[in-house]
Amino acid sequence: AKMALRERICFYEAEMDEAARSRRVMTAALWEALERDEFHLHFQVQRKVSSNEVTGLEVLLRWRHPEWGLVPPVKFIPLAEECGAIVPIGEWVLRAACREAATWTMPYKVAVNLSAVQLGDEHLAAHVSAILAETGLDPRRLELEMTETAIVVDKVRSLHTLQQIKALGVSIAIDDFGVGYSSLETLRTFPFDRIKLDRSFMTEVEHTPESKAILRAILALGRSLNIPVLAEGVETRVQLDILGVEGCTEAQGYFLGRPGPIPTDGIIRPAPPPV
Ligand code: C2E
Ligand code: CA
Ligand code: CA
Ligand code: CA
C-alpha cells in the first residue's frame, strides 16, 4: 500500500530527527571520551617492498565506548572535526604516539594522521615541538600524514604550517594520493617527504590495465621528484609482486600486517608468512 504524501513526509522527518539526535548524542560522548580514557592507539606496519623490512608504523585511533563498543574512525572522526573535538583528541593522539614510539627498541618512524582542523590551527607547529620535547622523541622519527582535501582548505596557512613543521625535522606525507582533484598542483606546491598512494589503486591494479598505467606514472613521478611512494591497502601477494615489478619502494596493508596494539618492548611481530 502506498503511503500518503503527508505520512511519507512525517516518516522522513522522524528519521531525520533520529539521525540528528544520534549525532548529538555521539558528539557529547566524544567530548567526554578523552577524560574517560576511552581512546587507544593501534599501529600498522609500513614495509620495504624488496626486503619486507619495517620502516615505520602508522597510528590509527580507536574509540571504545562503554555501551556502543568500538566505534569506527569513519564514523567519529568527521563528527570530531565538525564539533572541534578533533583538536584535543588529535593532540592526545600525537602525544600518546610519540610517547610510545620513544620506548620502542627499534627506531622506527611513527606516522600520525592530521585532520584539516588541526592543519588550520596556527599553534600546530608549537604543539608538535612541545610534544617532541616532552616525550624526547627524535623529530626525524615523526611523520605527519594529511590528505590533499585537508591541505587545500587554506593553502596559505597549510604551507606556512608545514614549513614550520619541517623546520623541526619532522617529515610530512600526503595521504590517499591520487583521488584528489588537483594532486599534481599540490605536489608542486607542498614539500612532501612521502606519497601515500590511495588504497583504491591496489583494489584495481590486478584487474584493469588503466590502473596499472596510472600506478606506473605516479611511481615515475615520485622518482623524478625524488619522493618515495608508499602503496596503501596491499592485501595480496599478487599486489605486492606487482609493486615490486613496478619499482614501488614501500607498502602497507593487511598482507603486510594488520593494525593492532604493539608489544610494549617494541619488538614488532613478524609478518604473516607469505601465502
Ligand atoms: P587512513 O589514514 O587512510 O588509514 C588507513 C585505513 O585503512 C585504516 O582504517 C586501516 O585500518 C585501513 N587499512 C589498512 N590496510 C588495509 C588493507 O589492506 N585493506 C583495507 N581495506 N583497509 C586497510 P581505519 O583505522 O578504520 O581508519 C580510517 C580513517 O580514519 C583513516 O584513513 C584516517 O583518515 C582516519 N583516522 C584514523 N586515525 C586517525 C587519527 O588519529 N587522526 C585523524 N585525524 N584521522 C584518523
Ligand atoms: Ca593515513
Ligand atoms: Ca590513507
Ligand atoms: Ca583515507
mmCIF file of C-alpha atoms and ligand atoms in Angstrom:
data_model
loop_
_atom_site.group_PDB
_atom_site.id
_atom_site.type_symbol
_atom_site.label_atom_id
_atom_site.label_comp_id
_atom_site.label_asym_id
_atom_site.label_seq_id
_atom_site.Cartn_x
_atom_site.Cartn_y
_atom_site.Cartn_z
ATOM 1 C CA ALA A 1 0.000 0.000 0.000
ATOM 2 C CA LYS A 2 1.238 3.452 -0.856
ATOM 3 C CA MET A 3 1.852 5.872 1.950
ATOM 4 C CA ALA A 4 0.081 9.186 1.676
ATOM 5 C CA LEU A 5 2.409 12.050 0.904
ATOM 6 C CA ARG A 6 1.924 13.592 4.316
ATOM 7 C CA GLU A 7 2.663 10.296 6.047
ATOM 8 C CA ARG A 8 5.795 9.889 3.995
ATOM 9 C CA ILE A 9 6.968 13.363 4.968
ATOM 10 C CA CYS A 10 6.358 12.638 8.642
ATOM 11 C CA PHE A 11 8.238 9.388 8.314
ATOM 12 C CA TYR A 12 11.152 11.214 6.684
ATOM 13 C CA GLU A 13 11.183 13.918 9.347
ATOM 14 C CA ALA A 14 11.154 11.319 12.090
ATOM 15 C CA GLU A 15 14.175 9.681 10.505
ATOM 16 C CA MET A 16 15.977 12.992 10.210
ATOM 17 C CA ASP A 17 15.227 13.715 13.870
ATOM 18 C CA GLU A 18 16.598 10.357 14.812
ATOM 19 C CA ALA A 19 19.791 10.918 12.812
ATOM 20 C CA ALA A 20 20.253 14.387 14.270
ATOM 21 C CA ARG A 21 19.642 13.060 17.763
ATOM 22 C CA SER A 22 22.182 10.278 17.448
ATOM 23 C CA ARG A 23 24.731 12.748 16.086
ATOM 24 C CA ARG A 24 24.164 14.996 19.091
ATOM 25 C CA VAL A 25 24.490 12.080 21.467
ATOM 26 C CA MET A 26 27.698 10.923 19.822
ATOM 27 C CA THR A 27 29.149 14.431 19.796
ATOM 28 C CA ALA A 28 28.524 14.783 23.515
ATOM 29 C CA ALA A 29 30.112 11.384 24.123
ATOM 30 C CA LEU A 30 33.162 12.398 22.064
ATOM 31 C CA TRP A 31 33.797 15.400 24.263
ATOM 32 C CA GLU A 32 33.808 13.136 27.307
ATOM 33 C CA ALA A 33 35.796 10.302 25.780
ATOM 34 C CA LEU A 34 39.198 11.840 26.494
ATOM 35 C CA GLU A 35 38.539 12.299 30.208
ATOM 36 C CA ARG A 36 37.049 8.844 30.437
ATOM 37 C CA ASP A 37 40.124 7.339 28.830
ATOM 38 C CA GLU A 38 38.143 5.634 26.065
ATOM 39 C CA PHE A 39 40.730 6.102 23.310
ATOM 40 C CA HIS A 40 43.647 3.872 22.473
ATOM 41 C CA LEU A 41 46.014 3.509 19.569
ATOM 42 C CA HIS A 42 46.588 0.811 17.039
ATOM 43 C CA PHE A 43 49.677 0.617 14.875
ATOM 44 C CA GLN A 44 50.104 -0.736 11.356
ATOM 45 C CA VAL A 45 53.496 -1.550 9.895
ATOM 46 C CA GLN A 46 54.910 0.008 6.772
ATOM 47 C CA ARG A 47 57.475 -2.133 4.999
ATOM 48 C CA LYS A 48 60.052 -2.061 2.242
ATOM 49 C CA VAL A 49 58.678 -3.950 -0.734
ATOM 50 C CA SER A 50 62.022 -5.528 -1.619
ATOM 51 C CA SER A 51 63.136 -6.736 1.802
ATOM 52 C CA ASN A 52 59.989 -6.779 3.959
ATOM 53 C CA GLU A 53 61.913 -4.666 6.474
ATOM 54 C CA VAL A 54 59.748 -2.484 8.742
ATOM 55 C CA THR A 55 60.297 1.217 8.088
ATOM 56 C CA GLY A 56 57.555 2.745 10.155
ATOM 57 C CA LEU A 57 54.204 2.371 11.841
ATOM 58 C CA GLU A 58 51.036 4.307 11.152
ATOM 59 C CA VAL A 59 48.996 5.244 14.189
ATOM 60 C CA LEU A 60 45.262 4.562 13.955
ATOM 61 C CA LEU A 61 42.940 5.906 16.600
ATOM 62 C CA ARG A 62 40.450 3.562 18.283
ATOM 63 C CA TRP A 63 37.466 4.588 20.391
ATOM 64 C CA ARG A 64 35.789 2.082 22.645
ATOM 65 C CA HIS A 65 32.568 3.445 24.087
ATOM 66 C CA PRO A 66 31.262 1.654 27.224
ATOM 67 C CA GLU A 67 27.880 0.974 25.622
ATOM 68 C CA TRP A 68 28.461 1.101 21.878
ATOM 69 C CA GLY A 69 31.748 -0.787 21.845
ATOM 70 C CA LEU A 70 34.328 0.050 19.189
ATOM 71 C CA VAL A 71 33.193 2.971 17.045
ATOM 72 C CA PRO A 72 34.918 3.031 13.638
ATOM 73 C CA PRO A 73 37.018 6.152 12.818
ATOM 74 C CA VAL A 74 34.982 6.840 9.679
ATOM 75 C CA LYS A 75 32.017 7.408 11.998
ATOM 76 C CA PHE A 76 33.550 9.530 14.717
ATOM 77 C CA ILE A 77 36.440 11.411 13.054
ATOM 78 C CA PRO A 78 34.153 13.508 10.813
ATOM 79 C CA LEU A 79 31.970 14.335 13.838
ATOM 80 C CA ALA A 80 35.020 15.224 15.907
ATOM 81 C CA GLU A 81 36.158 17.513 13.085
ATOM 82 C CA GLU A 82 32.767 19.214 12.865
ATOM 83 C CA CYS A 83 32.474 19.915 16.567
ATOM 84 C CA GLY A 84 36.138 20.790 17.115
ATOM 85 C CA ALA A 85 36.846 17.904 19.481
ATOM 86 C CA ILE A 86 39.451 16.701 16.975
ATOM 87 C CA VAL A 87 41.846 19.370 18.259
ATOM 88 C CA PRO A 88 42.252 17.999 21.823
ATOM 89 C CA ILE A 89 41.817 14.422 20.543
ATOM 90 C CA GLY A 90 44.444 14.960 17.839
ATOM 91 C CA GLU A 91 46.836 16.381 20.390
ATOM 92 C CA TRP A 92 46.229 13.358 22.619
ATOM 93 C CA VAL A 93 46.978 11.033 19.677
ATOM 94 C CA LEU A 94 50.190 12.858 18.862
ATOM 95 C CA ARG A 95 51.401 12.838 22.461
ATOM 96 C CA ALA A 96 50.462 9.185 23.052
ATOM 97 C CA ALA A 97 52.087 8.137 19.754
ATOM 98 C CA CYS A 98 55.338 9.997 20.427
ATOM 99 C CA ARG A 99 55.495 8.757 23.996
ATOM 100 C CA GLU A 100 55.009 5.172 22.867
ATOM 101 C CA ALA A 101 57.456 5.408 19.963
ATOM 102 C CA ALA A 102 60.113 6.814 22.275
ATOM 103 C CA THR A 103 60.039 3.496 24.205
ATOM 104 C CA TRP A 104 60.493 1.232 21.179
ATOM 105 C CA THR A 105 63.691 -0.738 20.981
ATOM 106 C CA MET A 106 63.835 -0.114 17.242
ATOM 107 C CA PRO A 107 63.964 3.443 15.891
ATOM 108 C CA TYR A 108 61.004 3.032 13.553
ATOM 109 C CA LYS A 109 59.168 6.039 12.252
ATOM 110 C CA VAL A 110 55.769 6.765 13.698
ATOM 111 C CA ALA A 111 53.199 8.223 11.286
ATOM 112 C CA VAL A 112 50.320 10.223 12.732
ATOM 113 C CA ASN A 113 47.236 11.399 10.824
ATOM 114 C CA LEU A 114 46.334 15.072 10.940
ATOM 115 C CA SER A 115 42.934 16.467 10.104
ATOM 116 C CA ALA A 116 42.125 19.688 8.263
ATOM 117 C CA VAL A 117 41.047 21.336 11.504
ATOM 118 C CA GLN A 118 44.454 20.662 13.081
ATOM 119 C CA LEU A 119 46.234 21.984 9.996
ATOM 120 C CA GLY A 120 44.219 25.170 10.293
ATOM 121 C CA ASP A 121 45.405 25.680 13.877
ATOM 122 C CA GLU A 122 48.112 28.326 13.889
ATOM 123 C CA HIS A 123 49.642 26.770 17.006
ATOM 124 C CA LEU A 124 50.089 23.331 15.464
ATOM 125 C CA ALA A 125 53.861 23.558 14.943
ATOM 126 C CA ALA A 126 54.316 24.849 18.502
ATOM 127 C CA HIS A 127 52.239 21.937 19.849
ATOM 128 C CA VAL A 128 54.275 19.431 17.831
ATOM 129 C CA SER A 129 57.507 20.980 19.050
ATOM 130 C CA ALA A 130 56.355 20.898 22.691
ATOM 131 C CA ILE A 131 55.260 17.259 22.427
ATOM 132 C CA LEU A 132 58.607 16.245 20.908
ATOM 133 C CA ALA A 133 60.446 17.982 23.730
ATOM 134 C CA GLU A 134 58.192 16.457 26.353
ATOM 135 C CA THR A 135 58.457 12.885 25.057
ATOM 136 C CA GLY A 136 62.062 13.076 23.926
ATOM 137 C CA LEU A 137 61.241 11.548 20.540
ATOM 138 C CA ASP A 138 63.761 12.282 17.794
ATOM 139 C CA PRO A 139 61.851 14.576 15.365
ATOM 140 C CA ARG A 140 63.227 12.571 12.437
ATOM 141 C CA ARG A 141 61.163 9.631 13.661
ATOM 142 C CA LEU A 142 57.880 11.515 13.406
ATOM 143 C CA GLU A 143 55.884 11.746 10.190
ATOM 144 C CA LEU A 144 52.594 13.593 9.847
ATOM 145 C CA GLU A 145 50.079 12.371 7.259
ATOM 146 C CA MET A 146 47.497 14.625 5.744
ATOM 147 C CA THR A 147 45.143 14.415 2.812
ATOM 148 C CA GLU A 148 45.046 16.860 -0.029
ATOM 149 C CA THR A 149 41.497 17.783 0.975
ATOM 150 C CA ALA A 150 42.798 18.874 4.366
ATOM 151 C CA ILE A 151 45.602 20.918 2.845
ATOM 152 C CA VAL A 152 43.523 22.871 0.351
ATOM 153 C CA VAL A 153 41.067 24.204 2.930
ATOM 154 C CA ASP A 154 43.534 27.050 3.483
ATOM 155 C CA LYS A 155 46.563 26.610 1.255
ATOM 156 C CA VAL A 156 48.499 29.617 2.511
ATOM 157 C CA ARG A 157 48.086 28.629 6.139
ATOM 158 C CA SER A 158 48.860 24.971 5.364
ATOM 159 C CA LEU A 159 52.051 25.820 3.515
ATOM 160 C CA HIS A 160 53.226 28.043 6.343
ATOM 161 C CA THR A 161 52.402 25.405 8.978
ATOM 162 C CA LEU A 162 54.055 22.618 7.000
ATOM 163 C CA GLN A 163 57.217 24.666 6.593
ATOM 164 C CA GLN A 164 57.332 25.269 10.343
ATOM 165 C CA ILE A 165 56.821 21.560 10.998
ATOM 166 C CA LYS A 166 59.531 20.576 8.530
ATOM 167 C CA ALA A 167 61.899 23.020 10.180
ATOM 168 C CA LEU A 168 61.545 20.938 13.349
ATOM 169 C CA GLY A 169 62.924 17.948 11.438
ATOM 170 C CA VAL A 170 59.545 16.218 11.209
ATOM 171 C CA SER A 171 58.558 14.745 7.840
ATOM 172 C CA ILE A 172 55.228 15.009 6.073
ATOM 173 C CA ALA A 173 53.316 12.635 3.840
ATOM 174 C CA ILE A 174 50.411 13.206 1.502
ATOM 175 C CA ASP A 175 47.750 10.619 2.316
ATOM 176 C CA ASP A 176 45.208 8.994 -0.036
ATOM 177 C CA PHE A 177 47.147 10.319 -3.021
ATOM 178 C CA GLY A 178 45.591 10.053 -6.459
ATOM 179 C CA VAL A 179 41.946 10.502 -5.579
ATOM 180 C CA GLY A 180 42.021 14.287 -5.146
ATOM 181 C CA TYR A 181 41.213 16.679 -7.943
ATOM 182 C CA SER A 182 44.447 18.638 -8.231
ATOM 183 C CA SER A 183 47.077 16.263 -6.929
ATOM 184 C CA LEU A 184 49.756 17.455 -9.333
ATOM 185 C CA GLU A 185 49.381 21.087 -8.318
ATOM 186 C CA THR A 186 49.529 20.063 -4.656
ATOM 187 C CA LEU A 187 52.703 18.057 -5.249
ATOM 188 C CA ARG A 188 54.297 21.040 -6.917
ATOM 189 C CA THR A 189 53.487 23.418 -4.076
ATOM 190 C CA PHE A 190 53.976 21.425 -0.886
ATOM 191 C CA PRO A 191 57.236 19.944 0.429
ATOM 192 C CA PHE A 192 56.163 16.312 0.888
ATOM 193 C CA ASP A 193 58.626 13.667 2.001
ATOM 194 C CA ARG A 194 56.408 10.747 1.052
ATOM 195 C CA ILE A 195 53.457 9.992 -1.189
ATOM 196 C CA LYS A 196 50.895 7.517 0.121
ATOM 197 C CA LEU A 197 49.072 6.065 -2.825
ATOM 198 C CA ASP A 198 45.380 5.605 -2.109
ATOM 199 C CA ARG A 199 44.263 2.067 -1.493
ATOM 200 C CA SER A 200 41.758 2.190 -4.367
ATOM 201 C CA PHE A 201 44.729 1.708 -6.736
ATOM 202 C CA MET A 202 45.509 -1.632 -5.137
ATOM 203 C CA THR A 203 41.966 -2.932 -5.474
ATOM 204 C CA GLU A 204 42.023 -2.058 -9.187
ATOM 205 C CA VAL A 205 45.582 -2.798 -10.197
ATOM 206 C CA GLU A 206 45.206 -6.547 -10.613
ATOM 207 C CA HIS A 207 42.240 -6.162 -12.892
ATOM 208 C CA THR A 208 42.458 -3.055 -15.048
ATOM 209 C CA PRO A 209 45.365 -2.080 -17.312
ATOM 210 C CA GLU A 210 44.436 1.593 -16.844
ATOM 211 C CA SER A 211 45.102 1.376 -13.118
ATOM 212 C CA LYS A 212 48.451 -0.214 -13.704
ATOM 213 C CA ALA A 213 49.350 2.512 -16.191
ATOM 214 C CA ILE A 214 48.427 5.198 -13.658
ATOM 215 C CA LEU A 215 50.348 3.414 -10.917
ATOM 216 C CA ARG A 216 53.386 3.322 -13.213
ATOM 217 C CA ALA A 217 53.019 7.031 -13.993
ATOM 218 C CA ILE A 218 52.753 8.006 -10.321
ATOM 219 C CA LEU A 219 55.809 5.910 -9.465
ATOM 220 C CA ALA A 220 57.735 7.606 -12.277
ATOM 221 C CA LEU A 221 56.596 10.980 -10.991
ATOM 222 C CA GLY A 222 57.735 10.097 -7.471
ATOM 223 C CA ARG A 223 61.123 9.021 -8.791
ATOM 224 C CA SER A 224 61.665 12.186 -10.796
ATOM 225 C CA LEU A 225 60.601 14.372 -7.877
ATOM 226 C CA ASN A 226 62.703 12.232 -5.570
ATOM 227 C CA ILE A 227 59.729 11.497 -3.304
ATOM 228 C CA PRO A 228 59.299 7.872 -2.177
ATOM 229 C CA VAL A 229 55.882 6.340 -2.856
ATOM 230 C CA LEU A 230 54.203 4.022 -0.362
ATOM 231 C CA ALA A 231 51.294 1.915 -1.620
ATOM 232 C CA GLU A 232 48.397 1.574 0.830
ATOM 233 C CA GLY A 233 45.936 -1.268 1.124
ATOM 234 C CA VAL A 234 48.108 -4.158 -0.070
ATOM 235 C CA GLU A 235 46.003 -7.225 0.638
ATOM 236 C CA THR A 236 47.521 -9.904 -1.572
ATOM 237 C CA ARG A 237 50.806 -11.401 -2.666
ATOM 238 C CA VAL A 238 49.896 -10.599 -6.277
ATOM 239 C CA GLN A 239 49.544 -6.896 -5.464
ATOM 240 C CA LEU A 240 52.857 -6.888 -3.609
ATOM 241 C CA ASP A 241 54.545 -8.591 -6.562
ATOM 242 C CA ILE A 242 53.163 -6.001 -8.956
ATOM 243 C CA LEU A 243 54.585 -3.256 -6.731
ATOM 244 C CA GLY A 244 57.966 -4.959 -6.765
ATOM 245 C CA VAL A 245 57.968 -5.213 -10.556
ATOM 246 C CA GLU A 246 56.890 -1.589 -10.957
ATOM 247 C CA GLY A 247 59.551 -0.349 -8.554
ATOM 248 C CA CYS A 248 57.379 0.858 -5.705
ATOM 249 C CA THR A 249 59.635 1.010 -2.639
ATOM 250 C CA GLU A 250 57.249 0.842 0.323
ATOM 251 C CA ALA A 251 53.903 -0.671 1.176
ATOM 252 C CA GLN A 252 51.322 -1.039 3.899
ATOM 253 C CA GLY A 253 48.237 -3.224 4.114
ATOM 254 C CA TYR A 254 46.637 -6.294 5.622
ATOM 255 C CA PHE A 255 49.007 -8.598 3.712
ATOM 256 C CA LEU A 256 51.986 -6.956 5.416
ATOM 257 C CA GLY A 257 50.412 -6.601 8.822
ATOM 258 C CA ARG A 258 47.039 -5.645 10.273
ATOM 259 C CA PRO A 259 46.700 -2.713 12.630
ATOM 260 C CA GLY A 260 46.995 -3.771 16.264
ATOM 261 C CA PRO A 261 48.421 -2.873 19.643
ATOM 262 C CA ILE A 262 52.184 -3.077 19.679
ATOM 263 C CA PRO A 263 54.007 -5.003 22.419
ATOM 264 C CA THR A 264 55.486 -2.658 24.972
ATOM 265 C CA ASP A 265 59.010 -3.955 24.476
ATOM 266 C CA GLY A 266 58.819 -2.517 20.969
ATOM 267 C CA ILE A 267 59.512 -5.735 19.146
ATOM 268 C CA ILE A 268 57.358 -5.900 16.065
ATOM 269 C CA ARG A 269 55.788 -9.256 15.415
ATOM 270 C CA PRO A 270 56.960 -10.853 12.184
ATOM 271 C CA ALA A 271 54.784 -10.532 9.103
ATOM 272 C CA PRO A 272 52.367 -13.362 8.403
ATOM 273 C CA PRO A 273 54.059 -15.991 6.250
ATOM 274 C CA PRO A 274 53.548 -15.300 2.527
ATOM 275 C CA VAL A 275 50.779 -17.469 1.104
HETATM 276 P P1 C2E B 1 43.773 6.287 6.518
HETATM 277 O O1 C2E B 1 44.654 7.321 7.121
HETATM 278 O O2 C2E B 1 43.783 6.173 5.046
HETATM 279 O O3 C2E B 1 44.185 4.928 7.247
HETATM 280 C C1 C2E B 1 44.199 3.681 6.612
HETATM 281 C C2 C2E B 1 42.928 2.922 6.872
HETATM 282 O O4 C2E B 1 42.896 1.762 6.050
HETATM 283 C C3 C2E B 1 42.798 2.394 8.305
HETATM 284 O O5 C2E B 1 41.412 2.345 8.626
HETATM 285 C C4 C2E B 1 43.353 0.969 8.170
HETATM 286 O O6 C2E B 1 42.897 0.094 9.181
HETATM 287 C C5 C2E B 1 42.814 0.596 6.824
HETATM 288 N N1 C2E B 1 43.621 -0.429 6.145
HETATM 289 C C6 C2E B 1 44.932 -0.701 6.310
HETATM 290 N N2 C2E B 1 45.331 -1.679 5.475
HETATM 291 C C7 C2E B 1 44.251 -2.051 4.765
HETATM 292 C C8 C2E B 1 44.020 -3.041 3.743
HETATM 293 O O7 C2E B 1 44.909 -3.789 3.322
HETATM 294 N N3 C2E B 1 42.753 -3.117 3.244
HETATM 295 C C9 C2E B 1 41.749 -2.317 3.699
HETATM 296 N N4 C2E B 1 40.542 -2.471 3.166
HETATM 297 N N5 C2E B 1 41.925 -1.376 4.651
HETATM 298 C C10 C2E B 1 43.162 -1.243 5.182
HETATM 299 P P2 C2E B 1 40.854 2.928 9.993
HETATM 300 O O8 C2E B 1 41.788 2.620 11.120
HETATM 301 O O9 C2E B 1 39.439 2.493 10.094
HETATM 302 O O10 C2E B 1 40.905 4.498 9.765
HETATM 303 C C11 C2E B 1 40.118 5.117 8.793
HETATM 304 C C12 C2E B 1 40.493 6.558 8.617
HETATM 305 O O11 C2E B 1 40.233 7.297 9.826
HETATM 306 C C13 C2E B 1 41.973 6.773 8.335
HETATM 307 O O12 C2E B 1 42.236 6.530 6.978
HETATM 308 C C14 C2E B 1 42.110 8.225 8.719
HETATM 309 O O13 C2E B 1 41.654 9.060 7.690
HETATM 310 C C15 C2E B 1 41.158 8.334 9.893
HETATM 311 N N6 C2E B 1 41.944 8.251 11.148
HETATM 312 C C16 C2E B 1 42.331 7.169 11.871
HETATM 313 N N7 C2E B 1 43.039 7.541 12.968
HETATM 314 C C17 C2E B 1 43.108 8.897 12.931
HETATM 315 C C18 C2E B 1 43.701 9.901 13.786
HETATM 316 O O14 C2E B 1 44.371 9.614 14.793
HETATM 317 N N8 C2E B 1 43.524 11.198 13.412
HETATM 318 C C19 C2E B 1 42.829 11.563 12.308
HETATM 319 N N9 C2E B 1 42.696 12.875 12.007
HETATM 320 N N10 C2E B 1 42.285 10.660 11.467
HETATM 321 C C20 C2E B 1 42.418 9.342 11.776
HETATM 322 CA CA CA B 2 46.763 7.831 6.933
HETATM 323 CA CA CA B 3 45.386 6.613 3.537
HETATM 324 CA CA CA B 4 41.530 7.617 3.972
#
